[in-house]
Amino acid sequence: MVQARTRIMNQLQAVALNEGVRYKKRFWRESGREQLEAFRLAPWATWRRKDLLKLLDGLNPTIAELTQAIEQEVEKSRQRSG
């Protein structure tokens, strides 16, 4: 899932670069996301951006939930062995 998220983020950056917009990591902050959603694109690129953002929004909570579960299991394991 993390690899899929990275691919989606790279594709979003490519859409922006094709329009002359370059933000790198700033895209993934709230203000960068707003800018990414705000700039005008060709119709096909607008559709692509919308789909990619939808996929990204679906993956982020799942990844966060799984990461938290893993961290909890690690902590439990440390407590048992410690």
Tab-separated table of N, CA, C and O in Angstrom:
chain	number	residue	atom	x	y	z
A	1	MET	N	0.812	-1.197	0.000
A	1	MET	CA	0.000	0.000	0.000
A	1	MET	C	0.858	1.265	0.000
A	1	MET	O	0.493	2.242	-0.640
A	2	VAL	N	1.964	1.195	0.727
A	2	VAL	CA	2.855	2.361	0.761
A	2	VAL	C	3.448	2.603	-0.621
A	2	VAL	O	3.556	3.752	-1.066
A	3	GLN	N	3.807	1.533	-1.318
A	3	GLN	CA	4.334	1.684	-2.671
A	3	GLN	C	3.284	2.263	-3.607
A	3	GLN	O	3.596	3.125	-4.441
A	4	ALA	N	2.051	1.806	-3.466
A	4	ALA	CA	0.965	2.342	-4.290
A	4	ALA	C	0.778	3.830	-4.005
A	4	ALA	O	0.608	4.632	-4.936
A	5	ARG	N	0.830	4.199	-2.726
A	5	ARG	CA	0.687	5.610	-2.360
A	5	ARG	C	1.811	6.433	-2.975
A	5	ARG	O	1.581	7.522	-3.505
A	6	THR	N	3.023	5.914	-2.919
A	6	THR	CA	4.163	6.631	-3.493
A	6	THR	C	3.984	6.820	-4.994
A	6	THR	O	4.249	7.905	-5.519
A	7	ARG	N	3.513	5.785	-5.677
A	7	ARG	CA	3.266	5.907	-7.122
A	7	ARG	C	2.208	6.961	-7.415
A	7	ARG	O	2.345	7.748	-8.358
A	8	ILE	N	1.155	6.985	-6.618
A	8	ILE	CA	0.096	7.976	-6.800
A	8	ILE	C	0.647	9.384	-6.586
A	8	ILE	O	0.376	10.300	-7.367
A	9	MET	N	1.430	9.555	-5.540
A	9	MET	CA	2.021	10.867	-5.260
A	9	MET	C	2.943	11.302	-6.399
A	9	MET	O	2.931	12.469	-6.807
A	10	ASN	N	3.714	10.365	-6.935
A	10	ASN	CA	4.594	10.683	-8.061
A	10	ASN	C	3.787	11.078	-9.294
A	10	ASN	O	4.168	11.995	-10.033
A	11	GLN	N	2.671	10.403	-9.521
A	11	GLN	CA	1.827	10.749	-10.665
A	11	GLN	C	1.205	12.128	-10.504
A	11	GLN	O	1.094	12.887	-11.478
A	12	LEU	N	0.808	12.460	-9.281
A	12	LEU	CA	0.269	13.800	-9.035
A	12	LEU	C	1.333	14.868	-9.274
A	12	LEU	O	1.051	15.930	-9.839
A	13	GLN	N	2.546	14.581	-8.854
A	13	GLN	CA	3.631	15.539	-9.110
A	13	GLN	C	3.875	15.674	-10.610
A	13	GLN	O	4.139	16.772	-11.096
A	14	ALA	N	3.756	14.586	-11.350
A	14	ALA	CA	3.950	14.648	-12.799
A	14	ALA	C	2.863	15.491	-13.458
A	14	ALA	O	3.151	16.280	-14.367
A	15	VAL	N	1.633	15.349	-12.995
A	15	VAL	CA	0.538	16.176	-13.517
A	15	VAL	C	0.867	17.651	-13.289
A	15	VAL	O	0.730	18.478	-14.181
A	16	ALA	N	1.327	17.971	-12.088
A	16	ALA	CA	1.667	19.364	-11.768
A	16	ALA	C	2.850	19.855	-12.603
A	16	ALA	O	2.825	20.971	-13.120
A	17	LEU	N	3.875	19.013	-12.725
A	17	LEU	CA	5.050	19.410	-13.511
A	17	LEU	C	4.688	19.678	-14.960
A	17	LEU	O	5.239	20.592	-15.583
A	18	ASN	N	3.770	18.898	-15.497
A	18	ASN	CA	3.325	19.123	-16.877
A	18	ASN	C	2.671	20.486	-17.041
A	18	ASN	O	2.611	21.020	-18.137
A	19	GLU	N	2.189	21.025	-15.947
A	19	GLU	CA	1.580	22.354	-15.964
A	19	GLU	C	2.544	23.436	-15.479
A	19	GLU	O	2.158	24.563	-15.249
A	20	GLY	N	3.804	23.068	-15.246
A	20	GLY	CA	4.804	24.032	-14.830
A	20	GLY	C	4.819	24.319	-13.342
A	20	GLY	O	5.422	25.296	-12.901
A	21	VAL	N	4.147	23.502	-12.557
A	21	VAL	CA	4.075	23.695	-11.111
A	21	VAL	C	5.026	22.713	-10.446
A	21	VAL	O	4.996	21.528	-10.711
A	22	ARG	N	5.883	23.241	-9.565
A	22	ARG	CA	6.876	22.405	-8.902
A	22	ARG	C	6.877	22.699	-7.403
A	22	ARG	O	7.254	23.783	-6.983
A	23	TYR	N	6.466	21.720	-6.600
A	23	TYR	CA	6.410	21.915	-5.160
A	23	TYR	C	7.160	20.855	-4.370
A	23	TYR	O	7.445	21.051	-3.216
A	24	LYS	N	7.410	19.715	-4.961
A	24	LYS	CA	8.056	18.585	-4.285
A	24	LYS	C	7.289	18.204	-3.032
A	24	LYS	O	6.107	17.907	-3.103
A	25	LYS	N	7.915	18.225	-1.868
A	25	LYS	CA	7.286	17.754	-0.625
A	25	LYS	C	6.187	18.689	-0.124
A	25	LYS	O	5.336	18.276	0.650
A	26	ARG	N	6.202	19.926	-0.549
A	26	ARG	CA	5.187	20.874	-0.082
A	26	ARG	C	3.782	20.477	-0.527
A	26	ARG	O	2.802	20.893	0.060
A	27	PHE	N	3.668	19.671	-1.583
A	27	PHE	CA	2.363	19.214	-2.044
A	27	PHE	C	1.620	18.452	-0.960
A	27	PHE	O	0.410	18.424	-0.926
A	28	TRP	N	2.334	17.792	-0.119
A	28	TRP	CA	1.704	16.863	0.821
A	28	TRP	C	1.346	17.529	2.145
A	28	TRP	O	0.852	16.886	3.048
A	29	ARG	N	1.587	18.816	2.228
A	29	ARG	CA	1.087	19.604	3.360
A	29	ARG	C	-0.287	20.143	2.970
A	29	ARG	O	-0.653	20.157	1.792
A	30	GLU	N	-1.028	20.598	3.958
A	30	GLU	CA	-2.386	21.077	3.681
A	30	GLU	C	-2.405	22.213	2.660
A	30	GLU	O	-3.206	22.212	1.725
A	31	SER	N	-1.513	23.186	2.806
A	31	SER	CA	-1.498	24.316	1.869
A	31	SER	C	-1.101	23.870	0.465
A	31	SER	O	-1.637	24.366	-0.529
A	32	GLY	N	-0.176	22.930	0.375
A	32	GLY	CA	0.222	22.414	-0.931
A	32	GLY	C	-0.897	21.658	-1.595
A	32	GLY	O	-1.108	21.760	-2.810
A	33	ARG	N	-1.635	20.891	-0.802
A	33	ARG	CA	-2.778	20.148	-1.329
A	33	ARG	C	-3.809	21.123	-1.901
A	33	ARG	O	-4.370	20.889	-2.987
A	34	GLU	N	-4.056	22.203	-1.177
A	34	GLU	CA	-5.007	23.210	-1.660
A	34	GLU	C	-4.549	23.802	-2.987
A	34	GLU	O	-5.348	24.001	-3.898
A	35	GLN	N	-3.262	24.078	-3.101
A	35	GLN	CA	-2.729	24.619	-4.349
A	35	GLN	C	-2.827	23.590	-5.469
A	35	GLN	O	-3.167	23.930	-6.600
A	36	LEU	N	-2.541	22.343	-5.148
A	36	LEU	CA	-2.634	21.276	-6.141
A	36	LEU	C	-4.055	21.160	-6.680
A	36	LEU	O	-4.265	20.983	-7.878
A	37	GLU	N	-5.026	21.276	-5.798
A	37	GLU	CA	-6.421	21.178	-6.215
A	37	GLU	C	-6.903	22.431	-6.947
A	37	GLU	O	-7.860	22.360	-7.718
A	38	ALA	N	-6.243	23.563	-6.732
A	38	ALA	CA	-6.740	24.837	-7.239
A	38	ALA	C	-6.280	25.182	-8.659
A	38	ALA	O	-7.016	25.841	-9.387
A	39	PHE	N	-5.086	24.765	-9.052
A	39	PHE	CA	-4.634	25.256	-10.349
A	39	PHE	C	-5.371	24.584	-11.496
A	39	PHE	O	-5.804	23.452	-11.414
A	40	ARG	N	-5.544	25.381	-12.559
A	40	ARG	CA	-6.302	24.932	-13.726
A	40	ARG	C	-5.503	23.930	-14.526
A	40	ARG	O	-4.298	24.098	-14.724
A	41	LEU	N	-6.222	22.937	-15.002
A	41	LEU	CA	-5.618	21.901	-15.827
A	41	LEU	C	-6.495	21.663	-17.051
A	41	LEU	O	-7.670	22.044	-17.069
A	42	ALA	N	-5.920	20.992	-18.016
A	42	ALA	CA	-6.714	20.534	-19.147
A	42	ALA	C	-7.767	19.562	-18.610
A	42	ALA	O	-7.579	18.967	-17.542
A	43	PRO	N	-8.867	19.380	-19.319
A	43	PRO	CA	-9.929	18.494	-18.817
A	43	PRO	C	-9.450	17.091	-18.443
A	43	PRO	O	-9.819	16.566	-17.393
A	44	TRP	N	-8.618	16.484	-19.266
A	44	TRP	CA	-8.140	15.126	-18.956
A	44	TRP	C	-7.287	15.134	-17.693
A	44	TRP	O	-7.345	14.216	-16.880
A	45	ALA	N	-6.482	16.173	-17.517
A	45	ALA	CA	-5.605	16.260	-16.343
A	45	ALA	C	-6.420	16.541	-15.075
A	45	ALA	O	-6.081	16.052	-13.999
A	46	THR	N	-7.486	17.309	-15.208
A	46	THR	CA	-8.373	17.554	-14.065
A	46	THR	C	-8.996	16.246	-13.609
A	46	THR	O	-9.051	15.956	-12.413
A	47	TRP	N	-9.454	15.449	-14.553
A	47	TRP	CA	-10.031	14.135	-14.249
A	47	TRP	C	-8.995	13.241	-13.574
A	47	TRP	O	-9.276	12.591	-12.576
A	48	ARG	N	-7.781	13.235	-14.121
A	48	ARG	CA	-6.704	12.399	-13.569
A	48	ARG	C	-6.362	12.840	-12.142
A	48	ARG	O	-6.193	12.019	-11.249
A	49	ARG	N	-6.221	14.146	-11.941
A	49	ARG	CA	-5.906	14.671	-10.608
A	49	ARG	C	-6.983	14.262	-9.602
A	49	ARG	O	-6.670	13.803	-8.498
A	50	LYS	N	-8.236	14.405	-9.985
A	50	LYS	CA	-9.342	14.044	-9.101
A	50	LYS	C	-9.273	12.562	-8.717
A	50	LYS	O	-9.414	12.212	-7.544
A	51	ASP	N	-9.056	11.696	-9.694
A	51	ASP	CA	-8.973	10.260	-9.415
A	51	ASP	C	-7.785	9.914	-8.531
A	51	ASP	O	-7.899	9.104	-7.612
A	52	LEU	N	-6.643	10.522	-8.809
A	52	LEU	CA	-5.452	10.238	-8.007
A	52	LEU	C	-5.629	10.709	-6.565
A	52	LEU	O	-5.234	10.012	-5.632
A	53	LEU	N	-6.214	11.879	-6.380
A	53	LEU	CA	-6.451	12.380	-5.027
A	53	LEU	C	-7.443	11.491	-4.276
A	53	LEU	O	-7.291	11.249	-3.076
A	54	LYS	N	-8.438	10.991	-4.983
A	54	LYS	CA	-9.398	10.077	-4.365
A	54	LYS	C	-8.702	8.798	-3.904
A	54	LYS	O	-8.926	8.324	-2.789
A	55	LEU	N	-7.835	8.249	-4.749
A	55	LEU	CA	-7.073	7.055	-4.365
A	55	LEU	C	-6.173	7.345	-3.164
A	55	LEU	O	-6.090	6.543	-2.228
A	56	LEU	N	-5.492	8.469	-3.205
A	56	LEU	CA	-4.601	8.857	-2.119
A	56	LEU	C	-5.374	9.009	-0.810
A	56	LEU	O	-4.943	8.518	0.236
A	57	ASP	N	-6.527	9.646	-0.883
A	57	ASP	CA	-7.351	9.839	0.314
A	57	ASP	C	-7.868	8.513	0.863
A	57	ASP	O	-8.136	8.403	2.061
A	58	GLY	N	-8.014	7.524	0.025
A	58	GLY	CA	-8.423	6.213	0.488
A	58	GLY	C	-7.292	5.428	1.124
A	58	GLY	O	-7.496	4.690	2.094
A	59	LEU	N	-6.095	5.599	0.608
A	59	LEU	CA	-4.943	4.857	1.124
A	59	LEU	C	-4.399	5.426	2.431
A	59	LEU	O	-3.997	4.658	3.310
A	60	ASN	N	-4.355	6.733	2.554
A	60	ASN	CA	-3.728	7.347	3.729
A	60	ASN	C	-4.304	6.867	5.061
A	60	ASN	O	-3.539	6.481	5.948
A	61	PRO	N	-5.624	6.849	5.245
A	61	PRO	CA	-6.148	6.373	6.537
A	61	PRO	C	-5.851	4.889	6.790
A	61	PRO	O	-5.570	4.497	7.920
A	62	THR	N	-5.901	4.095	5.741
A	62	THR	CA	-5.614	2.665	5.884
A	62	THR	C	-4.168	2.446	6.295
A	62	THR	O	-3.879	1.647	7.204
A	63	ILE	N	-3.259	3.156	5.659
A	63	ILE	CA	-1.838	3.041	5.996
A	63	ILE	C	-1.604	3.505	7.427
A	63	ILE	O	-0.873	2.868	8.189
A	64	ALA	N	-2.233	4.598	7.817
A	64	ALA	CA	-2.076	5.107	9.190
A	64	ALA	C	-2.604	4.098	10.206
A	64	ALA	O	-1.963	3.852	11.236
A	65	GLU	N	-3.731	3.486	9.915
A	65	GLU	CA	-4.318	2.503	10.826
A	65	GLU	C	-3.412	1.272	10.957
A	65	GLU	O	-3.173	0.777	12.060
A	66	LEU	N	-2.909	0.791	9.839
A	66	LEU	CA	-2.017	-0.371	9.874
A	66	LEU	C	-0.711	-0.048	10.585
A	66	LEU	O	-0.185	-0.870	11.344
A	67	THR	N	-0.191	1.143	10.360
A	67	THR	CA	1.045	1.559	11.032
A	67	THR	C	0.843	1.600	12.537
A	67	THR	O	1.691	1.121	13.299
A	68	GLN	N	-0.289	2.122	12.966
A	68	GLN	CA	-0.585	2.189	14.395
A	68	GLN	C	-0.704	0.782	14.983
A	68	GLN	O	-0.185	0.512	16.072
A	69	ALA	N	-1.355	-0.124	14.278
A	69	ALA	CA	-1.500	-1.501	14.763
A	69	ALA	C	-0.141	-2.179	14.894
A	69	ALA	O	0.129	-2.880	15.870
A	70	ILE	N	0.730	-1.945	13.919
A	70	ILE	CA	2.074	-2.523	13.970
A	70	ILE	C	2.845	-1.963	15.152
A	70	ILE	O	3.507	-2.700	15.891
A	71	GLU	N	2.762	-0.647	15.352
A	71	GLU	CA	3.464	-0.021	16.473
A	71	GLU	C	2.966	-0.557	17.807
A	71	GLU	O	3.754	-0.775	18.730
A	72	GLN	N	1.670	-0.803	17.925
A	72	GLN	CA	1.125	-1.365	19.158
A	72	GLN	C	1.638	-2.782	19.389
A	72	GLN	O	1.969	-3.147	20.517
A	73	GLU	N	1.719	-3.577	18.337
A	73	GLU	CA	2.231	-4.936	18.469
A	73	GLU	C	3.711	-4.939	18.854
A	73	GLU	O	4.146	-5.768	19.654
A	74	VAL	N	4.456	-4.023	18.302
A	74	VAL	CA	5.869	-3.893	18.647
A	74	VAL	C	6.003	-3.553	20.129
A	74	VAL	O	6.837	-4.137	20.846
A	75	GLU	N	5.195	-2.627	20.585
A	75	GLU	CA	5.238	-2.223	22.003
A	75	GLU	C	4.861	-3.399	22.902
A	75	GLU	O	5.512	-3.627	23.924
A	76	LYS	N	3.841	-4.151	22.544
A	76	LYS	CA	3.455	-5.333	23.326
A	76	LYS	C	4.590	-6.352	23.376
A	76	LYS	O	4.863	-6.930	24.425
A	77	SER	N	5.244	-6.532	22.246
A	77	SER	CA	6.354	-7.476	22.174
A	77	SER	C	7.508	-7.020	23.065
A	77	SER	O	8.131	-7.839	23.757
A	78	ARG	N	7.776	-5.730	23.080
A	78	ARG	CA	8.846	-5.195	23.938
A	78	ARG	C	8.507	-5.394	25.404
A	78	ARG	O	9.388	-5.699	26.215
A	79	GLN	N	7.262	-5.185	25.755
A	79	GLN	CA	6.842	-5.336	27.153
A	79	GLN	C	6.945	-6.790	27.601
A	79	GLN	O	7.305	-7.058	28.735
A	80	ARG	N	6.628	-7.713	26.709
A	80	ARG	CA	6.712	-9.140	27.063
A	80	ARG	C	8.159	-9.592	27.214
A	80	ARG	O	8.478	-10.392	28.068
A	81	SER	N	9.035	-9.056	26.355
A	81	SER	CA	10.438	-9.484	26.404
A	81	SER	C	11.267	-8.681	27.398
A	81	SER	O	12.378	-9.061	27.730
A	82	GLY	N	10.741	-7.573	27.822
A	82	GLY	CA	11.500	-6.661	28.683
A	82	GLY	C	11.288	-6.893	30.093
A	82	GLY	O	11.737	-7.265	31.042
